Amino acid sequence: MATTVLSGSVLGWSIFAVVLLVILAFCWVYIRKYQSQQESEVVSTITAICALAIALITSALLPVDIFLVSFMKNPNGTFKDWAASNVSRQQIEDSVLYGYYTLYSIILFCVFLWIPFVYFYYEEKDDDIGKCSQIKNALKYTFGFMVVCTILLLVGAFIPLDVPTNHNSTEWEKVKFLFEELGSSHGLAALSFSISSLTLIGMLAVITYTAYGMSALPLNLIKGTRNVVYERLENTDDIEDVEQQIEKIKSKCRDGRPLSSRDRNDLQKLEERLRTLRRRKRHLETAEKSYWSKLCCALRPLKIVFGIFFTLVALLLVVSLFLSNLDKALHSAGINSGFIIFGTNLTNPLNELLLALQVVFPLDYILITVITVYFIFTSMAGIRHMGIWFFWIRLYKIRRGRTRPQALLFLCMILLLIVLHTSYMIYSLAPQYVMYGSQNYLVQSNMTSVDTVHENSTTRVSKMCDADAPEDQCTVTRTYLFLHKFWFFSAVYYFGNWAFIAVSILIT
C-alpha cells in the first residue's frame, strides 16, 4: 500500500533524476567550451559547472511540480486510489515544497558565500601571496555578502505576512488561505524573503539579458555566422597586405640608411600582427577541414527554420504576457494583494494552448518544459552577446575558448538570479495552468429527461480546475503558493513584467 501511495512521487522524481543527468552533462560541455584554456583553474571550473547545474535543476522543478499535482487525478476529475486521502496528497505536496526550499537554500549559499569566495580567491591569486593569505583575503571580502544574507534572513523571519483586510471581496479570503497553507514557520518565511529579494535582482537581469536574448538568438540563427572559407580568404588578403607594408618599410634601409624610430615602431607592430594573422590562418585551415564546420554548413537551412520558430515563440510569449498583465490590472484583487488573480478572464493564447494540449499526454508537459528551457537559453544568449555589465561599465566578455574564470562565475550567478524570476514569468504567461496543471473536478449538473413525464436528474460532470473549484477538489502547485508568500514582492514583479514587455518591443 505504501508503495502505491508513493507511486506518483516516485515517477515524478524519476523523471527529475533523468533530467538531472542531462543537465550535468550539458553544464560540463558548456563551461569547458567557453572557458579560457590559459587561465582555467580547477576550483573556478567546478564552481561554475555546479552553479550552472543548480540554476537549470531549479528551473526543471516547475514542470515536475505541475506534473505531480496533475498526476493525482484521473481525467474524469476523481482522485486516483493512491491519492484519495489528504495524507497521501500532502506527502506529494511536501516533497515538492521541500525540494524548492532545498534548492533555494543552495542558491543562497552559492550567491552569498560560494561564488563570491571563489571569485575573490581567484582575484587574490599572486605568486607573492601564500595560500593562507589568499584564503584570508577572500573570506574578508566574502564576509560582506554574508552580512547582507543575514540581514535578509532576519527581516524575513519577523516581517508581518498579514494582508490588509479593508476589502469585502471574497478574493481576500482566498489570499489568506493560500498564505496559511504555505505555512507560517519563521525559518521558511526568512528563506522565502531572502529568495524573493534575490528574485528582484533576477527580474532586472531578465528585463536586460532575457529580453535582449529573445531577439538576439533567433536573429543570429537566421543571419548565421561567417563562413570559414570566406574568413580564411579574407585573412590571406590581410597577410598579403601586411607583408607589402613590411616590405615597403624595409626598402627604406636598403641603401644603408638607418630606419627612423617611427618606422622601427611601425615595423615591430606589423611583424607582430603578421605573426597573429599566420596563427589565425593555421587555425582557420584546421577549422575548414573539421567535420563540425561541414556539419554546420549542412544544417544551415535548419538554423533558419529554428530562427523563424523562435521569433514566433517570442511574439507568442510577449502577447501572452501582455494579456495576462492586462487581466491582472482589470480583475485582480489590487496592488495590496500583489495583483493576485484566480483563473483567467481574458483569453490568453499560451494558457489556452496548454489547456488544449492536456488531451494528449504528455504534450502539455513537453511545452511547459520547452518554455522553461527557452527562457534559460535566451538568457544565456543575451549574456553571451552583451557581456557582463555594471551599469555603463563593461566588466567581461563571454567568448568561446577565451572567457576568464571571473566572467564565468558572474554568468552563473546571473543565471541563478534569472531562474528565480523565471517561475513568476511562466506563471504570468499561463496562470491557470501553472496553478492547477491539467486537473479536473466534478460538478453537479441538472439534466431534464424528455418522456411522457418530465423528470429532473442530477449528474456529475468533469470540469477544468479554476478559481471556482472547491478547495478539497483541486490541488494548487507549490510554485504558485511560493510566488505569493509576500504580496509586496508580487506587486513589484507585476510592474517588472510591464518593463520586460516594453524592453522587448523596443529591442525588436
Short mmCIF file of C-alpha atoms in Angstrom, two decimals:
data_model
loop_
_atom_site.label_atom_id
_atom_site.label_comp_id
_atom_site.label_asym_id
_atom_site.label_seq_id
_atom_site.Cartn_x
_atom_site.Cartn_y
_atom_site.Cartn_z
CA MET A 1 0.00 0.00 0.00
CA ALA A 2 2.82 2.38 0.89
CA THR A 3 4.43 1.69 -2.48
CA THR A 4 1.20 2.51 -4.26
CA VAL A 5 0.76 5.72 -2.29
CA LEU A 6 4.18 6.97 -3.29
CA SER A 7 4.00 5.88 -6.93
CA GLY A 8 3.20 9.37 -8.20
CA SER A 9 6.05 10.92 -6.28
CA VAL A 10 8.49 8.23 -7.42
CA LEU A 11 7.53 8.72 -11.07
CA GLY A 12 7.90 12.48 -10.86
CA TRP A 13 11.26 12.33 -9.13
CA SER A 14 12.47 9.62 -11.53
CA ILE A 15 11.85 12.00 -14.41
CA PHE A 16 13.64 14.68 -12.43
CA ALA A 17 16.67 12.37 -11.94
CA VAL A 18 16.96 11.74 -15.68
CA VAL A 19 16.78 15.48 -16.32
CA LEU A 20 19.48 15.96 -13.68
CA LEU A 21 21.95 13.73 -15.55
CA VAL A 22 21.28 15.55 -18.82
CA ILE A 23 21.76 18.92 -17.10
CA LEU A 24 25.11 17.94 -15.56
CA ALA A 25 26.42 16.73 -18.92
CA PHE A 26 25.30 19.96 -20.63
CA CYS A 27 26.88 22.17 -17.95
CA TRP A 28 30.24 20.42 -18.25
CA VAL A 29 30.27 20.83 -22.06
CA TYR A 30 29.09 24.47 -21.91
CA ILE A 31 31.65 25.65 -19.34
CA ARG A 32 34.51 23.78 -20.99
CA LYS A 33 33.51 25.28 -24.34
CA TYR A 34 33.69 28.91 -23.18
CA GLN A 35 36.41 28.91 -20.52
CA SER A 36 39.88 30.16 -21.33
CA GLN A 37 42.35 27.30 -21.56
CA GLN A 38 45.22 29.54 -20.46
CA GLU A 39 43.52 30.90 -17.35
CA SER A 40 41.37 27.93 -16.35
CA GLU A 41 41.51 26.72 -12.76
CA VAL A 42 40.00 23.62 -11.19
CA VAL A 43 38.16 25.40 -8.35
CA SER A 44 36.54 28.05 -10.54
CA THR A 45 35.63 25.48 -13.20
CA ILE A 46 33.92 23.15 -10.71
CA THR A 47 32.12 26.10 -9.12
CA ALA A 48 30.84 27.36 -12.48
CA ILE A 49 29.65 23.89 -13.54
CA CYS A 50 27.86 23.29 -10.22
CA ALA A 51 26.26 26.76 -10.13
CA LEU A 52 25.01 26.43 -13.72
CA ALA A 53 23.66 22.96 -12.93
CA ILE A 54 21.81 24.27 -9.85
CA ALA A 55 20.24 27.00 -11.96
CA LEU A 56 18.99 24.53 -14.56
CA ILE A 57 17.85 21.99 -11.96
CA THR A 58 15.82 24.65 -10.17
CA SER A 59 14.13 25.61 -13.43
CA ALA A 60 13.31 21.93 -14.07
CA LEU A 61 11.40 21.70 -10.79
CA LEU A 62 8.43 23.73 -12.11
CA PRO A 63 7.36 21.16 -14.75
CA VAL A 64 7.78 18.41 -12.13
CA ASP A 65 5.56 20.34 -9.71
CA ILE A 66 2.83 20.74 -12.33
CA PHE A 67 3.10 17.08 -13.33
CA LEU A 68 2.74 15.79 -9.77
CA VAL A 69 -0.41 17.77 -8.91
CA SER A 70 -1.93 16.71 -12.23
CA PHE A 71 -0.91 13.06 -11.78
CA MET A 72 -3.00 12.83 -8.60
CA LYS A 73 -6.27 12.94 -10.54
CA ASN A 74 -7.93 10.98 -13.30
CA PRO A 75 -9.15 12.75 -16.46
CA ASN A 76 -12.75 12.37 -15.21
CA GLY A 77 -12.00 14.57 -12.17
CA THR A 78 -11.72 11.88 -9.49
CA PHE A 79 -8.62 11.33 -7.38
CA LYS A 80 -6.58 8.22 -8.08
CA ASP A 81 -6.71 5.49 -5.44
CA TRP A 82 -3.26 6.24 -4.01
CA ALA A 83 -4.10 9.99 -3.76
CA ALA A 84 -7.62 9.62 -2.38
CA SER A 85 -6.65 10.60 1.18
CA ASN A 86 -5.46 14.04 2.24
CA VAL A 87 -2.40 12.48 3.89
CA SER A 88 -1.19 10.96 0.62
CA ARG A 89 -1.66 14.22 -1.27
CA GLN A 90 0.09 16.14 1.48
CA GLN A 91 3.12 13.86 1.18
CA ILE A 92 3.42 14.63 -2.52
CA GLU A 93 2.97 18.35 -1.97
CA ASP A 94 5.50 18.43 0.86
CA SER A 95 8.10 16.58 -1.22
CA VAL A 96 7.91 19.29 -3.89
CA LEU A 97 7.93 22.08 -1.30
CA TYR A 98 10.99 20.62 0.41
CA GLY A 99 12.62 20.29 -3.00
CA TYR A 100 12.09 24.01 -3.61
CA TYR A 101 13.41 25.01 -0.20
CA THR A 102 16.46 22.76 -0.58
CA LEU A 103 17.37 24.18 -3.98
CA TYR A 104 16.66 27.75 -2.86
CA SER A 105 18.88 27.24 0.18
CA ILE A 106 21.66 26.04 -2.11
CA ILE A 107 21.14 29.13 -4.30
CA LEU A 108 21.50 31.37 -1.24
CA PHE A 109 24.70 29.52 -0.34
CA CYS A 110 26.06 29.96 -3.88
CA VAL A 111 25.15 33.63 -4.28
CA PHE A 112 26.25 34.83 -0.84
CA LEU A 113 29.15 32.52 0.00
CA TRP A 114 30.46 30.01 -2.52
CA ILE A 115 30.68 32.08 -5.74
CA PRO A 116 31.93 35.30 -4.03
CA PHE A 117 34.59 33.34 -2.15
CA VAL A 118 35.87 31.60 -5.30
CA TYR A 119 35.78 34.90 -7.22
CA PHE A 120 37.82 36.80 -4.64
CA TYR A 121 40.09 33.80 -4.11
CA TYR A 122 40.98 33.88 -7.80
CA GLU A 123 41.33 37.70 -7.78
CA GLU A 124 43.81 37.49 -4.89
CA LYS A 125 45.92 34.90 -6.69
CA ASP A 126 49.53 36.08 -6.82
CA ASP A 127 52.95 34.47 -6.78
CA ASP A 128 53.97 36.67 -3.83
CA ILE A 129 50.94 35.69 -1.69
CA GLY A 130 50.64 32.36 0.08
CA LYS A 131 47.55 30.17 0.08
CA CYS A 132 46.64 31.11 3.67
CA SER A 133 46.76 34.83 2.89
CA GLN A 134 44.81 34.23 -0.31
CA ILE A 135 42.04 32.41 1.59
CA LYS A 136 42.06 35.02 4.36
CA ASN A 137 41.62 37.93 1.93
CA ALA A 138 38.88 36.09 0.04
CA LEU A 139 36.98 35.42 3.27
CA LYS A 140 37.34 39.07 4.27
CA TYR A 141 35.59 40.27 1.11
CA THR A 142 33.02 37.45 1.24
CA PHE A 143 32.05 38.49 4.77
CA GLY A 144 30.18 41.50 3.33
CA PHE A 145 27.93 39.18 1.30
CA MET A 146 27.30 37.06 4.40
CA VAL A 147 26.21 40.16 6.34
CA VAL A 148 23.67 41.04 3.62
CA CYS A 149 22.32 37.47 3.67
CA THR A 150 21.97 37.54 7.47
CA ILE A 151 20.06 40.84 7.33
CA LEU A 152 17.65 39.44 4.72
CA LEU A 153 17.04 36.30 6.77
CA LEU A 154 16.35 38.30 9.95
CA VAL A 155 14.00 40.71 8.20
CA GLY A 156 12.14 37.82 6.54
CA ALA A 157 11.77 35.95 9.84
CA PHE A 158 9.95 38.77 11.61
CA ILE A 159 8.22 40.76 8.87
CA PRO A 160 4.40 40.55 9.16
CA LEU A 161 2.72 38.49 6.44
CA ASP A 162 -0.88 39.57 7.08
CA VAL A 163 -2.56 41.07 4.05
CA PRO A 164 -4.80 44.13 4.51
CA THR A 165 -8.39 43.34 5.43
CA ASN A 166 -10.15 46.55 4.46
CA HIS A 167 -11.80 44.94 1.46
CA ASN A 168 -15.01 42.94 1.41
CA SER A 169 -14.15 40.84 -1.63
CA THR A 170 -14.02 37.09 -1.29
CA GLU A 171 -10.66 37.27 -3.07
CA TRP A 172 -9.10 38.34 0.24
CA GLU A 173 -10.26 35.17 1.95
CA LYS A 174 -8.60 33.12 -0.78
CA VAL A 175 -5.38 35.12 -0.42
CA LYS A 176 -5.32 34.49 3.33
CA PHE A 177 -5.98 30.80 2.82
CA LEU A 178 -3.04 30.50 0.43
CA PHE A 179 -0.66 32.20 2.83
CA GLU A 180 -1.80 29.94 5.67
CA GLU A 181 -1.47 26.81 3.51
CA LEU A 182 2.16 27.52 2.69
CA GLY A 183 2.99 27.68 6.38
CA SER A 184 3.87 30.28 8.98
CA SER A 185 7.27 28.98 10.12
CA HIS A 186 9.69 31.84 10.73
CA GLY A 187 12.52 29.82 9.20
CA LEU A 188 10.63 29.22 5.97
CA ALA A 189 9.48 32.85 5.90
CA ALA A 190 13.09 34.02 6.30
CA LEU A 191 14.22 31.85 3.40
CA SER A 192 11.27 32.98 1.27
CA PHE A 193 12.03 36.66 1.92
CA SER A 194 15.71 36.22 1.04
CA ILE A 195 14.88 34.38 -2.16
CA SER A 196 12.24 36.97 -3.09
CA SER A 197 14.81 39.74 -2.59
CA LEU A 198 17.22 37.97 -4.92
CA THR A 199 14.35 37.48 -7.38
CA LEU A 200 14.08 41.27 -7.64
CA ILE A 201 17.67 41.36 -8.90
CA GLY A 202 16.81 38.45 -11.18
CA MET A 203 13.90 40.50 -12.52
CA LEU A 204 16.33 43.25 -13.58
CA ALA A 205 18.54 40.64 -15.26
CA VAL A 206 15.51 39.22 -17.10
CA ILE A 207 14.49 42.69 -18.28
CA THR A 208 18.04 43.27 -19.55
CA TYR A 209 19.52 39.96 -20.72
CA THR A 210 16.49 37.76 -21.42
CA ALA A 211 14.65 40.45 -23.36
CA TYR A 212 17.76 41.05 -25.47
CA GLY A 213 18.39 37.32 -25.90
CA MET A 214 14.84 36.72 -27.18
CA SER A 215 15.72 38.98 -30.12
CA ALA A 216 19.41 38.09 -30.50
CA LEU A 217 19.02 34.28 -30.53
CA PRO A 218 16.61 33.97 -33.49
CA LEU A 219 18.34 36.80 -35.37
CA ASN A 220 21.72 35.08 -35.16
CA LEU A 221 20.23 31.76 -36.24
CA ILE A 222 18.67 33.39 -39.31
CA LYS A 223 21.68 35.57 -40.13
CA GLY A 224 24.19 32.82 -39.37
CA THR A 225 27.91 33.09 -38.69
CA ARG A 226 30.60 33.94 -41.20
CA ASN A 227 31.73 31.09 -43.42
CA VAL A 228 35.14 29.63 -42.51
CA VAL A 229 36.25 29.61 -46.15
CA TYR A 230 35.38 33.30 -46.51
CA GLU A 231 37.26 34.14 -43.31
CA ARG A 232 40.33 32.22 -44.48
CA LEU A 233 40.39 34.07 -47.82
CA GLU A 234 39.93 37.39 -46.05
CA ASN A 235 42.74 36.52 -43.64
CA THR A 236 45.01 35.64 -46.59
CA ASP A 237 44.36 39.08 -48.12
CA ASP A 238 45.26 40.69 -44.78
CA ILE A 239 48.53 38.72 -44.65
CA GLU A 240 49.48 39.88 -48.13
CA ASP A 241 48.64 43.46 -47.25
CA VAL A 242 50.77 43.41 -44.08
CA GLU A 243 53.68 41.75 -45.92
CA GLN A 244 53.58 44.54 -48.51
CA GLN A 245 53.67 47.20 -45.79
CA ILE A 246 56.63 45.46 -44.11
CA GLU A 247 58.47 45.23 -47.43
CA LYS A 248 57.81 48.92 -48.07
CA ILE A 249 59.35 49.94 -44.73
CA LYS A 250 62.38 47.64 -45.17
CA SER A 251 63.03 49.09 -48.62
CA LYS A 252 63.92 52.42 -46.97
CA CYS A 253 67.10 50.98 -45.46
CA ARG A 254 68.41 49.04 -48.45
CA ASP A 255 70.91 51.77 -49.26
CA GLY A 256 72.39 51.55 -45.75
CA ARG A 257 70.41 54.34 -44.15
CA PRO A 258 69.00 53.52 -40.67
CA LEU A 259 65.28 53.50 -40.08
CA SER A 260 63.71 56.28 -38.10
CA SER A 261 62.27 55.49 -34.67
CA ARG A 262 58.76 55.84 -36.05
CA ASP A 263 59.47 53.33 -38.86
CA ARG A 264 61.01 50.89 -36.38
CA ASN A 265 57.90 51.05 -34.16
CA ASP A 266 55.64 50.57 -37.17
CA LEU A 267 57.75 47.64 -38.37
CA GLN A 268 57.58 45.99 -34.96
CA LYS A 269 53.79 46.34 -34.82
CA LEU A 270 53.38 44.99 -38.36
CA GLU A 271 55.59 41.98 -37.68
CA GLU A 272 53.57 41.21 -34.53
CA ARG A 273 50.34 41.48 -36.50
CA LEU A 274 51.76 39.24 -39.21
CA ARG A 275 52.54 36.53 -36.65
CA THR A 276 48.97 36.81 -35.31
CA LEU A 277 47.46 36.54 -38.79
CA ARG A 278 49.58 33.48 -39.62
CA ARG A 279 48.43 31.77 -36.40
CA ARG A 280 44.86 32.61 -37.36
CA LYS A 281 45.48 31.17 -40.83
CA ARG A 282 46.57 27.83 -39.37
CA HIS A 283 43.55 27.81 -37.08
CA LEU A 284 41.13 28.55 -39.95
CA GLU A 285 42.69 25.90 -42.16
CA THR A 286 42.19 23.34 -39.39
CA ALA A 287 38.61 24.51 -38.80
CA GLU A 288 37.83 24.35 -42.52
CA LYS A 289 38.79 20.67 -42.65
CA SER A 290 36.88 19.75 -39.48
CA TYR A 291 33.66 17.75 -39.58
CA TRP A 292 31.98 20.35 -37.32
CA SER A 293 32.26 23.07 -39.98
CA LYS A 294 30.88 20.74 -42.62
CA LEU A 295 28.00 19.78 -40.32
CA CYS A 296 27.19 23.46 -39.62
CA CYS A 297 27.02 24.16 -43.34
CA ALA A 298 24.70 21.20 -43.86
CA LEU A 299 22.43 22.34 -41.01
CA ARG A 300 22.21 25.95 -42.24
CA PRO A 301 18.61 25.61 -43.57
CA LEU A 302 17.56 24.04 -40.28
CA LYS A 303 19.02 27.01 -38.36
CA ILE A 304 16.94 29.40 -40.42
CA VAL A 305 13.81 27.37 -39.64
CA PHE A 306 14.62 27.43 -35.92
CA GLY A 307 15.30 31.16 -36.10
CA ILE A 308 11.86 31.82 -37.56
CA PHE A 309 10.30 29.45 -35.00
CA PHE A 310 11.98 31.22 -32.05
CA THR A 311 10.81 34.57 -33.43
CA LEU A 312 7.21 33.33 -33.41
CA VAL A 313 7.71 31.92 -29.88
CA ALA A 314 9.00 35.28 -28.66
CA LEU A 315 5.96 37.00 -30.19
CA LEU A 316 3.61 34.47 -28.55
CA LEU A 317 5.23 34.98 -25.13
CA VAL A 318 5.12 38.78 -25.31
CA VAL A 319 1.45 38.78 -26.39
CA SER A 320 0.51 36.26 -23.69
CA LEU A 321 2.38 38.23 -21.03
CA PHE A 322 0.66 41.46 -22.11
CA LEU A 323 -2.81 39.90 -21.95
CA SER A 324 -2.06 38.30 -18.56
CA ASN A 325 -0.85 41.60 -17.10
CA LEU A 326 -3.87 43.39 -18.54
CA ASP A 327 -6.11 40.74 -16.96
CA LYS A 328 -4.46 41.37 -13.57
CA ALA A 329 -4.86 45.12 -13.96
CA LEU A 330 -8.59 44.75 -14.66
CA HIS A 331 -9.65 41.81 -12.49
CA SER A 332 -7.10 41.20 -9.70
CA ALA A 333 -7.61 41.91 -6.01
CA GLY A 334 -5.40 45.01 -6.32
CA ILE A 335 -1.87 46.12 -5.57
CA ASN A 336 -2.20 45.35 -1.85
CA SER A 337 -2.55 41.66 -2.69
CA GLY A 338 0.30 41.63 -5.20
CA PHE A 339 -2.17 41.61 -8.12
CA ILE A 340 -3.12 38.01 -7.32
CA ILE A 341 -5.69 36.66 -9.73
CA PHE A 342 -7.60 33.37 -9.58
CA GLY A 343 -8.17 31.95 -13.04
CA THR A 344 -8.23 33.92 -16.28
CA ASN A 345 -10.79 36.41 -17.51
CA LEU A 346 -9.13 37.40 -20.80
CA THR A 347 -8.24 34.83 -23.44
CA ASN A 348 -4.54 34.05 -23.09
CA PRO A 349 -3.22 32.15 -26.16
CA LEU A 350 -0.45 30.29 -24.31
CA ASN A 351 -2.67 29.34 -21.38
CA GLU A 352 -5.38 28.11 -23.78
CA LEU A 353 -2.80 26.15 -25.78
CA LEU A 354 -1.52 24.38 -22.66
CA LEU A 355 -5.06 23.53 -21.56
CA ALA A 356 -5.89 22.21 -25.04
CA LEU A 357 -2.78 20.00 -25.11
CA GLN A 358 -3.86 18.26 -21.90
CA VAL A 359 -5.95 15.91 -24.02
CA VAL A 360 -2.82 14.23 -25.43
CA PHE A 361 -0.36 13.15 -22.73
CA PRO A 362 2.37 14.45 -22.32
CA LEU A 363 2.23 17.33 -24.81
CA ASP A 364 1.39 19.98 -22.23
CA TYR A 365 4.33 18.95 -20.02
CA ILE A 366 6.65 18.99 -23.01
CA LEU A 367 5.51 22.50 -23.93
CA ILE A 368 5.94 23.92 -20.41
CA THR A 369 9.41 22.33 -20.28
CA VAL A 370 10.30 23.82 -23.66
CA ILE A 371 9.18 27.27 -22.47
CA THR A 372 11.30 26.95 -19.34
CA VAL A 373 14.35 25.86 -21.34
CA TYR A 374 13.65 28.66 -23.85
CA PHE A 375 13.88 31.31 -21.14
CA ILE A 376 17.16 29.87 -19.86
CA PHE A 377 18.78 29.64 -23.29
CA THR A 378 17.65 33.11 -24.38
CA SER A 379 19.08 34.46 -21.14
CA MET A 380 22.38 32.69 -21.83
CA ALA A 381 22.36 34.09 -25.37
CA GLY A 382 21.71 37.60 -24.05
CA ILE A 383 24.60 37.40 -21.57
CA ARG A 384 26.86 35.91 -24.24
CA HIS A 385 26.21 38.74 -26.70
CA MET A 386 26.08 41.66 -24.26
CA GLY A 387 28.78 40.55 -21.84
CA ILE A 388 28.84 41.31 -18.12
CA TRP A 389 27.99 44.95 -17.36
CA PHE A 390 27.91 47.05 -14.20
CA PHE A 391 25.66 49.94 -15.19
CA TRP A 392 27.54 51.55 -18.15
CA ILE A 393 30.86 49.78 -17.45
CA ARG A 394 31.59 46.56 -19.33
CA LEU A 395 33.35 44.16 -16.97
CA TYR A 396 33.80 40.98 -19.01
CA LYS A 397 33.14 39.47 -22.42
CA ILE A 398 31.84 35.94 -22.95
CA ARG A 399 33.81 34.39 -25.82
CA ARG A 400 34.28 30.79 -26.89
CA GLY A 401 37.52 29.41 -25.51
CA ARG A 402 38.64 32.81 -24.17
CA THR A 403 36.31 33.57 -21.25
CA ARG A 404 38.04 34.39 -17.99
CA PRO A 405 37.09 32.42 -14.85
CA GLN A 406 35.66 35.55 -13.19
CA ALA A 407 33.34 36.10 -16.16
CA LEU A 408 32.05 32.51 -15.98
CA LEU A 409 31.35 32.92 -12.26
CA PHE A 410 29.43 36.14 -12.97
CA LEU A 411 27.50 34.40 -15.77
CA CYS A 412 26.44 31.57 -13.46
CA MET A 413 25.42 33.95 -10.68
CA ILE A 414 23.27 35.98 -13.09
CA LEU A 415 21.65 32.78 -14.36
CA LEU A 416 20.86 31.72 -10.79
CA LEU A 417 19.07 35.03 -10.25
CA ILE A 418 17.27 34.81 -13.61
CA VAL A 419 15.99 31.31 -12.82
CA LEU A 420 14.40 32.63 -9.63
CA HIS A 421 12.33 35.10 -11.64
CA THR A 422 11.57 32.64 -14.45
CA SER A 423 8.94 30.84 -12.34
CA TYR A 424 6.96 34.06 -11.94
CA MET A 425 7.33 34.81 -15.65
CA ILE A 426 5.91 31.42 -16.59
CA TYR A 427 3.09 31.82 -14.08
CA SER A 428 2.27 35.18 -15.66
CA LEU A 429 2.24 33.58 -19.12
CA ALA A 430 -0.15 30.75 -18.14
CA PRO A 431 -1.64 31.49 -14.71
CA GLN A 432 -4.41 28.89 -14.70
CA TYR A 433 -2.21 26.08 -15.96
CA VAL A 434 0.68 26.84 -13.57
CA MET A 435 -1.78 27.00 -10.69
CA TYR A 436 -3.67 23.73 -11.34
CA GLY A 437 -1.93 21.87 -14.17
CA SER A 438 -4.28 19.50 -16.01
CA GLN A 439 -6.57 18.77 -13.05
CA ASN A 440 -10.34 18.38 -13.44
CA TYR A 441 -13.01 18.28 -10.76
CA LEU A 442 -16.59 17.03 -10.59
CA VAL A 443 -19.58 19.36 -10.53
CA GLN A 444 -23.26 18.56 -10.31
CA SER A 445 -25.35 19.24 -13.37
CA ASN A 446 -29.16 19.14 -13.54
CA MET A 447 -30.50 17.38 -16.63
CA THR A 448 -34.12 17.01 -17.75
CA SER A 449 -35.20 13.74 -19.38
CA VAL A 450 -37.91 14.02 -22.03
CA ASP A 451 -40.57 11.30 -21.52
CA THR A 452 -44.19 11.25 -21.01
CA VAL A 453 -43.35 12.85 -17.73
CA HIS A 454 -40.57 15.42 -17.44
CA GLU A 455 -38.17 14.40 -14.71
CA ASN A 456 -35.07 16.21 -13.42
CA SER A 457 -31.97 14.15 -12.72
CA THR A 458 -28.65 15.20 -11.24
CA THR A 459 -25.41 14.02 -12.84
CA ARG A 460 -21.77 14.80 -12.16
CA VAL A 461 -19.60 16.12 -15.00
CA SER A 462 -15.90 16.95 -15.01
CA LYS A 463 -14.64 20.50 -15.38
CA MET A 464 -11.16 22.02 -15.54
CA CYS A 465 -9.94 23.30 -12.19
CA ASP A 466 -10.29 27.05 -11.82
CA ALA A 467 -10.94 29.67 -9.16
CA ASP A 468 -14.48 28.34 -8.55
CA ALA A 469 -13.29 24.82 -7.70
CA PRO A 470 -13.76 23.59 -4.10
CA GLU A 471 -10.55 23.68 -2.05
CA ASP A 472 -10.60 19.92 -1.45
CA GLN A 473 -11.08 19.05 -5.13
CA CYS A 474 -8.14 20.85 -6.76
CA THR A 475 -4.55 20.96 -5.50
CA VAL A 476 -2.62 24.17 -6.04
CA THR A 477 1.02 23.84 -7.15
CA ARG A 478 3.70 24.69 -4.61
CA THR A 479 5.18 27.10 -7.15
CA TYR A 480 2.05 29.24 -7.09
CA LEU A 481 1.97 29.34 -3.31
CA PHE A 482 5.65 30.19 -3.01
CA LEU A 483 5.37 33.04 -5.53
CA HIS A 484 2.74 34.77 -3.41
CA LYS A 485 4.28 34.34 0.03
CA PHE A 486 4.94 38.11 0.19
CA TRP A 487 2.32 40.14 -1.64
CA PHE A 488 4.52 43.26 -1.97
CA PHE A 489 7.14 41.33 -3.95
CA SER A 490 4.40 40.06 -6.28
CA ALA A 491 3.37 43.66 -6.90
CA VAL A 492 6.92 44.59 -7.91
CA TYR A 493 7.14 41.53 -10.18
CA TYR A 494 3.91 42.64 -11.86
CA PHE A 495 5.37 46.03 -12.78
CA GLY A 496 8.59 44.25 -13.82
CA ASN A 497 6.56 42.32 -16.40
CA TRP A 498 5.42 45.59 -17.94
CA ALA A 499 9.05 46.73 -18.10
CA PHE A 500 10.02 43.43 -19.76
CA ILE A 501 7.28 43.88 -22.39
CA ALA A 502 8.43 47.46 -23.10
CA VAL A 503 12.10 46.48 -23.46
CA SER A 504 11.26 43.50 -25.70
CA ILE A 505 9.25 45.74 -28.04
CA LEU A 506 11.96 48.42 -28.11
CA ILE A 507 14.74 45.93 -28.89
CA THR A 508 12.69 44.26 -31.60
#
